[in-house]
Short mmCIF file of C-alpha atoms and ligand atoms in Angstrom, two decimals:
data_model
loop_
_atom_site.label_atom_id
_atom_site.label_comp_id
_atom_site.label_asym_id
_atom_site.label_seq_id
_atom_site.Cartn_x
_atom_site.Cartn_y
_atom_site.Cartn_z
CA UNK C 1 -24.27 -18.76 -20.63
CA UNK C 2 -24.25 -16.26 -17.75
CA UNK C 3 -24.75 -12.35 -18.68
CA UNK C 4 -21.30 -10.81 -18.14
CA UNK C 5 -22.40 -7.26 -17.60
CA UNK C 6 -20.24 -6.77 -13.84
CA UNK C 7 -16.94 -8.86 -15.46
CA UNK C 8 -13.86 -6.92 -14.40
CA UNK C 9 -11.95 -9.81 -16.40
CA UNK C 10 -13.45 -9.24 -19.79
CA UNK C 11 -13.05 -6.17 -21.93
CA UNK C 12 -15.76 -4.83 -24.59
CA UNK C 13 -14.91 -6.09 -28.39
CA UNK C 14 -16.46 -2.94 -30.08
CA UNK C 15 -14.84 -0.62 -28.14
CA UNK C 16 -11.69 -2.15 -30.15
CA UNK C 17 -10.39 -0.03 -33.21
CA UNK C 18 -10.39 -3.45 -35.23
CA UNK C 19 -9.78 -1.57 -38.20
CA UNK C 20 -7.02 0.20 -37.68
CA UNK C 21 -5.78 -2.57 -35.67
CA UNK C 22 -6.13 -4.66 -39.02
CA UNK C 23 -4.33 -1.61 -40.98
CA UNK C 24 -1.28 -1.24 -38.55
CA UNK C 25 -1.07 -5.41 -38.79
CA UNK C 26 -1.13 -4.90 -42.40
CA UNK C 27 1.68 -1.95 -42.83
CA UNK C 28 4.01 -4.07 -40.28
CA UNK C 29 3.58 -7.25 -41.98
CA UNK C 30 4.75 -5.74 -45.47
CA UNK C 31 7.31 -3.55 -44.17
CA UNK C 32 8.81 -6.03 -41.63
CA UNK C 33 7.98 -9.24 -43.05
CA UNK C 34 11.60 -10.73 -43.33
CA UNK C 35 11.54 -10.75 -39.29
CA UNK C 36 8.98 -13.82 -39.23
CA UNK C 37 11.52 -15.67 -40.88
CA UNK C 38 13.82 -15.82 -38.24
CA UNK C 39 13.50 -16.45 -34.42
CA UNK C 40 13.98 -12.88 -32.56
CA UNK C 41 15.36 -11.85 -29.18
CA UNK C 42 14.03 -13.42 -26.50
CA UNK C 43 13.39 -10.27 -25.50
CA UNK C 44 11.14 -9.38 -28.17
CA UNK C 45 11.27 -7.34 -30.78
CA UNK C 46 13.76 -4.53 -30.04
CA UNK C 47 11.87 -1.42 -32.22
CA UNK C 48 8.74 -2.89 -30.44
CA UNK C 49 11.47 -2.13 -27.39
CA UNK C 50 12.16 1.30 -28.14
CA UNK C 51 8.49 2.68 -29.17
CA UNK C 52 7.41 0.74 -25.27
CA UNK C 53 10.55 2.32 -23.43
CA UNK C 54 9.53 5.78 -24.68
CA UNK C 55 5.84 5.34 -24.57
CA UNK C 56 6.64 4.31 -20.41
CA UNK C 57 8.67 7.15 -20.14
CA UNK C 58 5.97 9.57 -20.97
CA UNK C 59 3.24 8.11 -19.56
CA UNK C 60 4.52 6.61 -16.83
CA UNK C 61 7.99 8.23 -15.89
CA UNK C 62 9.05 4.77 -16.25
CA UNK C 63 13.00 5.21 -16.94
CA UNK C 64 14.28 2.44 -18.93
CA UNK C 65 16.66 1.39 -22.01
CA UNK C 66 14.57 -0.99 -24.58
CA UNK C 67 17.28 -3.49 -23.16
CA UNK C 68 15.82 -3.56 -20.01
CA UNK C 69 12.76 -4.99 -21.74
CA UNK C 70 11.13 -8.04 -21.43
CA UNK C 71 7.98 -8.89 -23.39
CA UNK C 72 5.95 -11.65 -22.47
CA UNK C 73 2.52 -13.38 -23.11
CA UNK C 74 0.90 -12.92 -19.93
CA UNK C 75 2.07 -11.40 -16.54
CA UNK C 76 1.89 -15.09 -14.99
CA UNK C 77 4.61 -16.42 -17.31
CA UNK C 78 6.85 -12.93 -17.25
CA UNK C 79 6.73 -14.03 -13.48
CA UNK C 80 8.11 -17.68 -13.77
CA UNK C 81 11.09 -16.04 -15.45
CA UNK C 82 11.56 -13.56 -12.80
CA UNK C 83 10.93 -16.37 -10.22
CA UNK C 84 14.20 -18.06 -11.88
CA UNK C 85 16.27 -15.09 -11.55
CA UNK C 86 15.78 -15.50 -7.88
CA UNK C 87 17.42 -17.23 -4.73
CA UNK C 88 15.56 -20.29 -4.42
CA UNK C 89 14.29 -19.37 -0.99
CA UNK C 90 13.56 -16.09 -1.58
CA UNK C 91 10.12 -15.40 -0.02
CA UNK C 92 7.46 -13.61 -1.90
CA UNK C 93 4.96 -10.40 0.02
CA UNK C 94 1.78 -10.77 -1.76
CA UNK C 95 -1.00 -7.95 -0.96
CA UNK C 96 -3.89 -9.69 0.94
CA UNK C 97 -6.53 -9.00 -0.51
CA UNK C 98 -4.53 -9.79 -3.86
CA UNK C 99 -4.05 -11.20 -7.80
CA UNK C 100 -4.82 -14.39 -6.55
CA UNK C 101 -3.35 -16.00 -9.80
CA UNK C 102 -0.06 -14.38 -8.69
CA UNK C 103 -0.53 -16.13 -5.56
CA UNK C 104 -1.59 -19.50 -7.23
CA UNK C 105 1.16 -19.18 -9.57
CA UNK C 106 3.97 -18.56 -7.29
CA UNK C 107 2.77 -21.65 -4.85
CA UNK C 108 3.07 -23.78 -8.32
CA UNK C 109 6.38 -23.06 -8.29
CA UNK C 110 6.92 -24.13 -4.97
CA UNK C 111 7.68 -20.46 -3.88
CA UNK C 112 7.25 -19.53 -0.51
CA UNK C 113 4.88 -16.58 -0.09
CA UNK C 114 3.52 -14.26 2.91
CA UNK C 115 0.12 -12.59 2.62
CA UNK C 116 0.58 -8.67 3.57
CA UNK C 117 -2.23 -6.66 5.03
CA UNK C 118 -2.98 -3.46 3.20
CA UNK C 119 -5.30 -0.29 4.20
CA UNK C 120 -6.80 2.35 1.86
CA UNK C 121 -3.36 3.40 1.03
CA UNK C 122 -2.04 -0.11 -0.05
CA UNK C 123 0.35 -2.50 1.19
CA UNK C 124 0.68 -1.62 4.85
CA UNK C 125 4.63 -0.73 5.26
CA UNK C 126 5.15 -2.28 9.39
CA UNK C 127 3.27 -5.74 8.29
CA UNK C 128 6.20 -5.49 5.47
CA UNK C 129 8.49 -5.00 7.71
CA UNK C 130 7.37 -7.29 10.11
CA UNK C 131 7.26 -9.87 7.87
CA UNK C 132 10.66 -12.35 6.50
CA UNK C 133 9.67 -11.45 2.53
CA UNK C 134 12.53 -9.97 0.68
CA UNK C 135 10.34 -9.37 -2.88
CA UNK C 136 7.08 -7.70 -2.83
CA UNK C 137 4.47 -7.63 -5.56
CA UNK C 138 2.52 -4.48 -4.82
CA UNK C 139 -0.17 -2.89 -7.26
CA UNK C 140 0.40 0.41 -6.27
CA UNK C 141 -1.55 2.46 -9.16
CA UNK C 142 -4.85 0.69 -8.47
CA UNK C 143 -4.58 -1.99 -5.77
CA UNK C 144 -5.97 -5.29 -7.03
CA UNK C 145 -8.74 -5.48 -6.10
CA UNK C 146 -9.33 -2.84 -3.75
CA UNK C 147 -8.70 -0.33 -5.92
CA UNK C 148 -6.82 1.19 -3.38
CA UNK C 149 -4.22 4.30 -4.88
CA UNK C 150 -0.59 4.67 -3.20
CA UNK C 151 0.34 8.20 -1.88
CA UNK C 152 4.08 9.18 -2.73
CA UNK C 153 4.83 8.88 1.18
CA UNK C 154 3.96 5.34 0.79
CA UNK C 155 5.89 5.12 -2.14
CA UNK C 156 8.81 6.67 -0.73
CA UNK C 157 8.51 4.50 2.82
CA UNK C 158 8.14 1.40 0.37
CA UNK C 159 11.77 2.26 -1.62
CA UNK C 160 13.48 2.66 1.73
CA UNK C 161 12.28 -0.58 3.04
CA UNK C 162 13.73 -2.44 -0.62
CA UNK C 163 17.13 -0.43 0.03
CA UNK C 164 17.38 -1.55 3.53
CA UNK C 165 18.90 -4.98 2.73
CA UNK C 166 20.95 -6.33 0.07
CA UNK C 167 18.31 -8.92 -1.64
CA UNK C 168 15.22 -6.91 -1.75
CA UNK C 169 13.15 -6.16 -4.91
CA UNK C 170 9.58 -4.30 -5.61
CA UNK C 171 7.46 -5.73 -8.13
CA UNK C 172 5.43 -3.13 -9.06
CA UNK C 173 2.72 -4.62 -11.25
CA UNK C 174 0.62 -1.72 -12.95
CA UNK C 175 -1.85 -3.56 -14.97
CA UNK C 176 -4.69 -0.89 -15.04
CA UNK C 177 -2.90 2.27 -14.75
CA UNK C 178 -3.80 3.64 -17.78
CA UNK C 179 -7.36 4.81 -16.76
CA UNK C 180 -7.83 7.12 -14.15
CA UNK C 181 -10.68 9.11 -13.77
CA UNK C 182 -10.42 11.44 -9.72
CA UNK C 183 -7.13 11.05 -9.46
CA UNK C 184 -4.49 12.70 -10.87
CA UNK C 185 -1.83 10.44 -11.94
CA UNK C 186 0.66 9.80 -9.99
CA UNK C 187 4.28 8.37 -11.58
CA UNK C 188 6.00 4.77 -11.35
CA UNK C 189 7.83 3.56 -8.82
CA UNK C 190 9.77 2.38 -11.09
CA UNK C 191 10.74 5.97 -12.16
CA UNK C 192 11.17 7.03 -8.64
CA UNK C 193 13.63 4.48 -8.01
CA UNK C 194 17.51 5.39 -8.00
CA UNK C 195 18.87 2.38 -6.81
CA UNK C 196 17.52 -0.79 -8.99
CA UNK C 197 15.23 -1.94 -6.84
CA UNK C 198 11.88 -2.02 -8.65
CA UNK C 199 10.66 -4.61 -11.72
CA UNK C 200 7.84 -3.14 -13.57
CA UNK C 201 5.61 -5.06 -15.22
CA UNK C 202 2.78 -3.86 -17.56
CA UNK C 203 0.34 -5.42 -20.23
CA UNK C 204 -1.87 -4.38 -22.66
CA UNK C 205 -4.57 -6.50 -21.65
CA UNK C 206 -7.03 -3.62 -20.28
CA UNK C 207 -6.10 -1.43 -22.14
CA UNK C 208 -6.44 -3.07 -25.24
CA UNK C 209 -8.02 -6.50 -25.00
CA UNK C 210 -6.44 -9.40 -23.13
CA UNK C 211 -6.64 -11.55 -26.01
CA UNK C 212 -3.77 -10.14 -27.58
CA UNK C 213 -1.31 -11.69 -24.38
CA UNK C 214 0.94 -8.92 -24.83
CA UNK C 215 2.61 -8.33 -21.46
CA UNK C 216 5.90 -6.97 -20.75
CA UNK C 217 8.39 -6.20 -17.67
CA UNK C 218 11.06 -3.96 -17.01
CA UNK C 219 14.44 -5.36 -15.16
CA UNK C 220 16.75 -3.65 -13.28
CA UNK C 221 20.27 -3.51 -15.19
CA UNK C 222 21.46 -6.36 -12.38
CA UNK C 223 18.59 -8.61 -13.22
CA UNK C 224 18.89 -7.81 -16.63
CA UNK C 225 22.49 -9.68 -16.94
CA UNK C 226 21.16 -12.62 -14.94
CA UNK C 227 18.78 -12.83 -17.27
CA UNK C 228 20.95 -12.49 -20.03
CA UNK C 229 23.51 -15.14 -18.47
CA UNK C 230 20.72 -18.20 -17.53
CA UNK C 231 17.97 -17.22 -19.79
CA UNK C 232 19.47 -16.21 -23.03
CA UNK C 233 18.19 -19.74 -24.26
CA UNK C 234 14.61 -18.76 -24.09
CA UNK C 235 12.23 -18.00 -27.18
CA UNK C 236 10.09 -15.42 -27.81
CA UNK C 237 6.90 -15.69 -26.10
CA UNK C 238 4.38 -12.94 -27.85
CA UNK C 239 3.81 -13.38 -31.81
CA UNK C 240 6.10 -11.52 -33.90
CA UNK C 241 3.03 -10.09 -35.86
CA UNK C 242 1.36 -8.88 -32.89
CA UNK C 243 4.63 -7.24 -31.55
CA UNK C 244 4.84 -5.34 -35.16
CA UNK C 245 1.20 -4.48 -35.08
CA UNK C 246 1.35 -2.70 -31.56
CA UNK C 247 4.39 -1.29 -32.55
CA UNK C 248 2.80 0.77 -35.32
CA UNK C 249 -0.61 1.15 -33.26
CA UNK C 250 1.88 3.36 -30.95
CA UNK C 251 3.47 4.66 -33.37
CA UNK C 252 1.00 6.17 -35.27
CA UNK C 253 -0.77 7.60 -32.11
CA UNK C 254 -3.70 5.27 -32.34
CA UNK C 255 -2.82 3.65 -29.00
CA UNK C 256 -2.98 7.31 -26.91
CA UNK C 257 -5.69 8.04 -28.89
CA UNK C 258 -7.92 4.68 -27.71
CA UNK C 259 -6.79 5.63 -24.68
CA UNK C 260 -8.61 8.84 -24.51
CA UNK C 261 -11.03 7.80 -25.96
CA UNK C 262 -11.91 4.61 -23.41
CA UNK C 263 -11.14 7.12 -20.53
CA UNK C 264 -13.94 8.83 -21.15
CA UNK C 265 -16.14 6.37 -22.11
CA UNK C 266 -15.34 4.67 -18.73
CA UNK C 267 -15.62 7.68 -16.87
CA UNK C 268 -19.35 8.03 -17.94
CA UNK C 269 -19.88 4.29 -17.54
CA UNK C 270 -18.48 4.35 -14.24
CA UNK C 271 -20.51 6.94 -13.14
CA UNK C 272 -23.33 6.02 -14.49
CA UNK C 273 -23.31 2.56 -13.02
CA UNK C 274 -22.50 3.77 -9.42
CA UNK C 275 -25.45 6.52 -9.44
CA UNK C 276 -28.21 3.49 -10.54
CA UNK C 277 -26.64 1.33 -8.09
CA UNK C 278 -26.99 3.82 -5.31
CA UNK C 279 -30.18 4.56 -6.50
CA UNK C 280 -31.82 1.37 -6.26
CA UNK C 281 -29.73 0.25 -3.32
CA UNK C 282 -29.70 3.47 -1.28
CA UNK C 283 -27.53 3.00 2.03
CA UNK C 284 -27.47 -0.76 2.13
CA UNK C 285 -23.94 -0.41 -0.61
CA UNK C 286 -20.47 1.30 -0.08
CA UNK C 287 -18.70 2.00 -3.05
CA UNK C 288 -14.78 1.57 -2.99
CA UNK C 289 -11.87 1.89 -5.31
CA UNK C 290 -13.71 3.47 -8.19
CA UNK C 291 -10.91 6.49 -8.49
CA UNK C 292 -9.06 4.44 -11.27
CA UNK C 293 -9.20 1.04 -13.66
CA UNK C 294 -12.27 -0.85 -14.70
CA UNK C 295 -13.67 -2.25 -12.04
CA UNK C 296 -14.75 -0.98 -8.09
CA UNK C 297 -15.64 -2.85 -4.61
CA UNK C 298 -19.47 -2.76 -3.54
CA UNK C 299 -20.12 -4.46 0.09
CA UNK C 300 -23.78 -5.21 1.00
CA UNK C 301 -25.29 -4.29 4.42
CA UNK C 302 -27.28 -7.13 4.91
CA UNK C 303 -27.65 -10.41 6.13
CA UNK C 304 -26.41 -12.70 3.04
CA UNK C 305 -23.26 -14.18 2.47
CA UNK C 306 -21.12 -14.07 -0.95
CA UNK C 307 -21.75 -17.30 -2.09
CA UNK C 308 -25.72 -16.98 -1.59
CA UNK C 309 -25.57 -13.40 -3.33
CA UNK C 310 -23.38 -15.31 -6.28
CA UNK C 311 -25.53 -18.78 -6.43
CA UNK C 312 -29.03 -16.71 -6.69
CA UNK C 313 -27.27 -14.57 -9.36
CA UNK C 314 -26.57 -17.52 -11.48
CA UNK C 315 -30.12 -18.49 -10.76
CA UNK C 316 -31.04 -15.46 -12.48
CA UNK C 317 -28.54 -15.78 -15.56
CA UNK C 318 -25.70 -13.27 -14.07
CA UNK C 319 -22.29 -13.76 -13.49
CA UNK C 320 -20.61 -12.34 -10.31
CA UNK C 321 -17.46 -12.16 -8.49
CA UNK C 322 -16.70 -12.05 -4.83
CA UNK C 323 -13.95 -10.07 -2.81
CA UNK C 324 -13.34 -13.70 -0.77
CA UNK C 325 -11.30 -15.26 -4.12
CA UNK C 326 -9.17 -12.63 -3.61
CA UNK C 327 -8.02 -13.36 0.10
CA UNK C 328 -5.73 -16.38 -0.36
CA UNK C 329 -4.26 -16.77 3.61
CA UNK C 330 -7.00 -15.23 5.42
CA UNK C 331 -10.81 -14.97 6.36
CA UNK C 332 -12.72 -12.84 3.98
CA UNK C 333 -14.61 -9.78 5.48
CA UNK C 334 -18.18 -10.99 7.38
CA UNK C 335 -19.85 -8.31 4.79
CA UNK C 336 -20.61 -10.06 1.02
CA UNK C 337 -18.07 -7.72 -1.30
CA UNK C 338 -18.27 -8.10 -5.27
CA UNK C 339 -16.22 -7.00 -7.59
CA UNK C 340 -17.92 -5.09 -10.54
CA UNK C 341 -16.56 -4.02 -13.71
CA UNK C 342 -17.45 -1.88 -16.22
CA UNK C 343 -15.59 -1.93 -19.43
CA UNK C 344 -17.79 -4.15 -20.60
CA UNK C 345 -20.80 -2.73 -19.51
CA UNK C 346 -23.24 -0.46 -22.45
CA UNK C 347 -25.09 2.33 -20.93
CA UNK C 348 -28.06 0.43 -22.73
CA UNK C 349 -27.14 -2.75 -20.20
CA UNK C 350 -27.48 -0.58 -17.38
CA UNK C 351 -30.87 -1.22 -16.33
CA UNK C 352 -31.29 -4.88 -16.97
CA UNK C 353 -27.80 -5.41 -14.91
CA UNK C 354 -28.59 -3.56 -11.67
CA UNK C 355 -32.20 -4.84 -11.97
CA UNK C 356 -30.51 -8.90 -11.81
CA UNK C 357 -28.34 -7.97 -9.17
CA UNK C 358 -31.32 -6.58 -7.02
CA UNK C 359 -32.96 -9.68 -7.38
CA UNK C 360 -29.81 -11.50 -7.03
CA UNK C 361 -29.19 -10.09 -3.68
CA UNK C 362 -33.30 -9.57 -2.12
CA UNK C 363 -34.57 -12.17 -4.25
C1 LIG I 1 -3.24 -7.60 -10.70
C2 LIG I 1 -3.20 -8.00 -12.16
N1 LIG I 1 -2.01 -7.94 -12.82
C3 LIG I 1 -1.93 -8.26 -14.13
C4 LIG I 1 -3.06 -8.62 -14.83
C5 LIG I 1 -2.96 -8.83 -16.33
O1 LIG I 1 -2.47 -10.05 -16.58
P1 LIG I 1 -2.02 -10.37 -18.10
O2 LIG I 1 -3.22 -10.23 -18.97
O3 LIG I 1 -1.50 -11.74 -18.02
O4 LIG I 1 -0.95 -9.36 -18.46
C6 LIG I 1 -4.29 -8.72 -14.18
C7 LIG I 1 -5.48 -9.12 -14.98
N2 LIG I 1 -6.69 -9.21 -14.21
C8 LIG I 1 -7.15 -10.58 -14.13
C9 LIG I 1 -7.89 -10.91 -15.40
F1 LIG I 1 -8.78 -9.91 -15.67
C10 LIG I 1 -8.07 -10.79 -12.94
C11 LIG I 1 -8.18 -12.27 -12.74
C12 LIG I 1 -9.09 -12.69 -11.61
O5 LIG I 1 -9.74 -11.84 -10.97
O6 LIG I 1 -9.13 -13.90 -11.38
C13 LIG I 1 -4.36 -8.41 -12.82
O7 LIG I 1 -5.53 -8.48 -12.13
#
């Protein structure tokens, strides 16, 4: 199959501490064993609750009771339970360029959805407000896929705008926010929130491997008791056994600790990657979005479109994305964009990668 070297969608396996992974799974399953004999909150877990409110709280400023919980296997289905907690004619903003899967997901449903323009600083607050949406999914940490990072003013304009009518909500989906490199972190929304406005919705899927489909989201006390009243039927989603396992990964400190230790792995990677790709492509490349996550925008100054950029890639045994999947109600930019990752990208890759995509795009 196709080289992955530039996948922003796949994370690298032996960067995983499988071990201790393995050791936690082991310690939970023979402390906590009597809990897979029974069907849990629908919820989840709620010690897997507690040790995720209070890991939020101090990484995030995320300010939350383990009630307010939801764990889930995957943001798309933590979504289609939100989506039911809804008005039926509530109308979605989606960021444009955006998760496209959101946007895929929420037209499955038969959910009616308005693209949003955004600029450098994210989702642009007069198209907002020019628009009829009433819930916004923003990705306000690292805007998907721009990489975009919200300032606090825009932060602050976008809470004003959800307290400005009665059935507004901000979904503030911070998949990648754990890794961020020239930038300091900057807190929630969620956290900066007084009034109930914001669902947050995390996963572990970056920042540990997106195999393990543990997602989760926080709801606003409101939400929370509509979801108590007309989804208290609901199972479990996420394995009871993985639940335990990242429960004791946390708690014994190997999760911050993987954290640190990918953050600067990534930083080098990332900055390796960028200074061979300027290198070999000199002034024909910009470079956006690379402050934060695992993956950054480069747009080509010359006269080649996306697709012909992706087909000869394939040609040449690489896989590559484009920007234009990403634009779901609007033309994509004239200039061919990709999207290149890095987490699973060795330094000892380096060469061989940048050398297919030069032929991919001159070739
Ligand atoms: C904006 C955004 N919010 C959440 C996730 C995490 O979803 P989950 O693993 O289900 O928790 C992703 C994951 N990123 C996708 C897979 F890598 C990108 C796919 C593509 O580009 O089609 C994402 O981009």
């Amino acid at each position: 199959g196709l080289k992955k070297y530039f996948s922003h969608m796949s994370a690298d396996i032996h960067m995983f501490p499988l071990e201790k992974w393995l050791s936690c799974e082991e310690q939970a399953l023979k402390k906590k064993k009597k809990l897979l004999e029974e069907y849990i909150d629908p919820q989840g877990v709620y010690s897997v609750r507690q040790t995720i409110a209070r890991f939020l709280s101090q990484s995030r400023g995320v300010r939350c009771y383990p009630e307010q919980i939801v764990l889930g296997s995957g943001t798309q289905l933590l979504t289609r339970q939100l989506t039911k907690l809804l008005p039926k004619d509530t109308i979605y903003g989606l960021e444009e360029p955006g998760y496209q899967r959101m946007y895929q997901l929420l037209k499955s449903e038969d959910r009616s959805i308005t693209s949003l323009e955004i600029d450098w600083k994210g989702i642009r607050i007069d198209a907002l407000q020019a628009s009829m949406a009433n819930v916004l999914f923003t990705t306000p940490s690292h805007q998907f896929p721009t990489g975009a990072i919200m300032p606090i003013s825009r932060r602050i304009q976008l809470l004003n705008w959800a307290n400005s009518a009665p059935d507004r909500y901000i979904v503030e989906d911070d998949y990648d926010s754990e890794y961020k490199y020239d930038a300091d972190s900057i807190p929630s929304l969620q956290g900066m929130d007084g009034a109930s406005r914001v669902i947050y919705m995390g996963s572990f899927s970056k920042s540990l491997l997106p195999g393990l489909r543990m997602s989760y989201m926080v709801l606003p006390i409101p939400l929370l008791e509509m979801y108590r009243r007309s989804l208290h039927f609901l199972m479990s989603s996420c394995s009871t056994i993985t639940q335990l396992t990242l429960q004791a990964f946390i708690e014994t400190g190997e999760y911050q600790k993987h954290i640190k230790k990918t953050t600067k792995l990534y930083r080098i990677r990332r900055a390796m990657l960028i200074d061979k790709l300027l290198d070999k492509f000199g002034d024909c490349i910009s470079v956006e979005g690379e402050k934060s996550g695992l993956h950054f925008l480069v747009s080509f100054d010359i006269d080649r479109t996306e697709e012909q950029i992706k087909r000869q890639a394939e040609e040449k045994g690489l896989l590559l994305y484009g920007i234009s999947r990403f634009y779901n109600q609007s033309v994509p930019p004239r200039k061919p964009t990709l999207i290149l990752g890095f987490a699973n990208m060795r330094t000892t890759d380096m060469d061989e990668a940048v050398g297919l995509l030069w032929e991919a795009v001159f070739n």
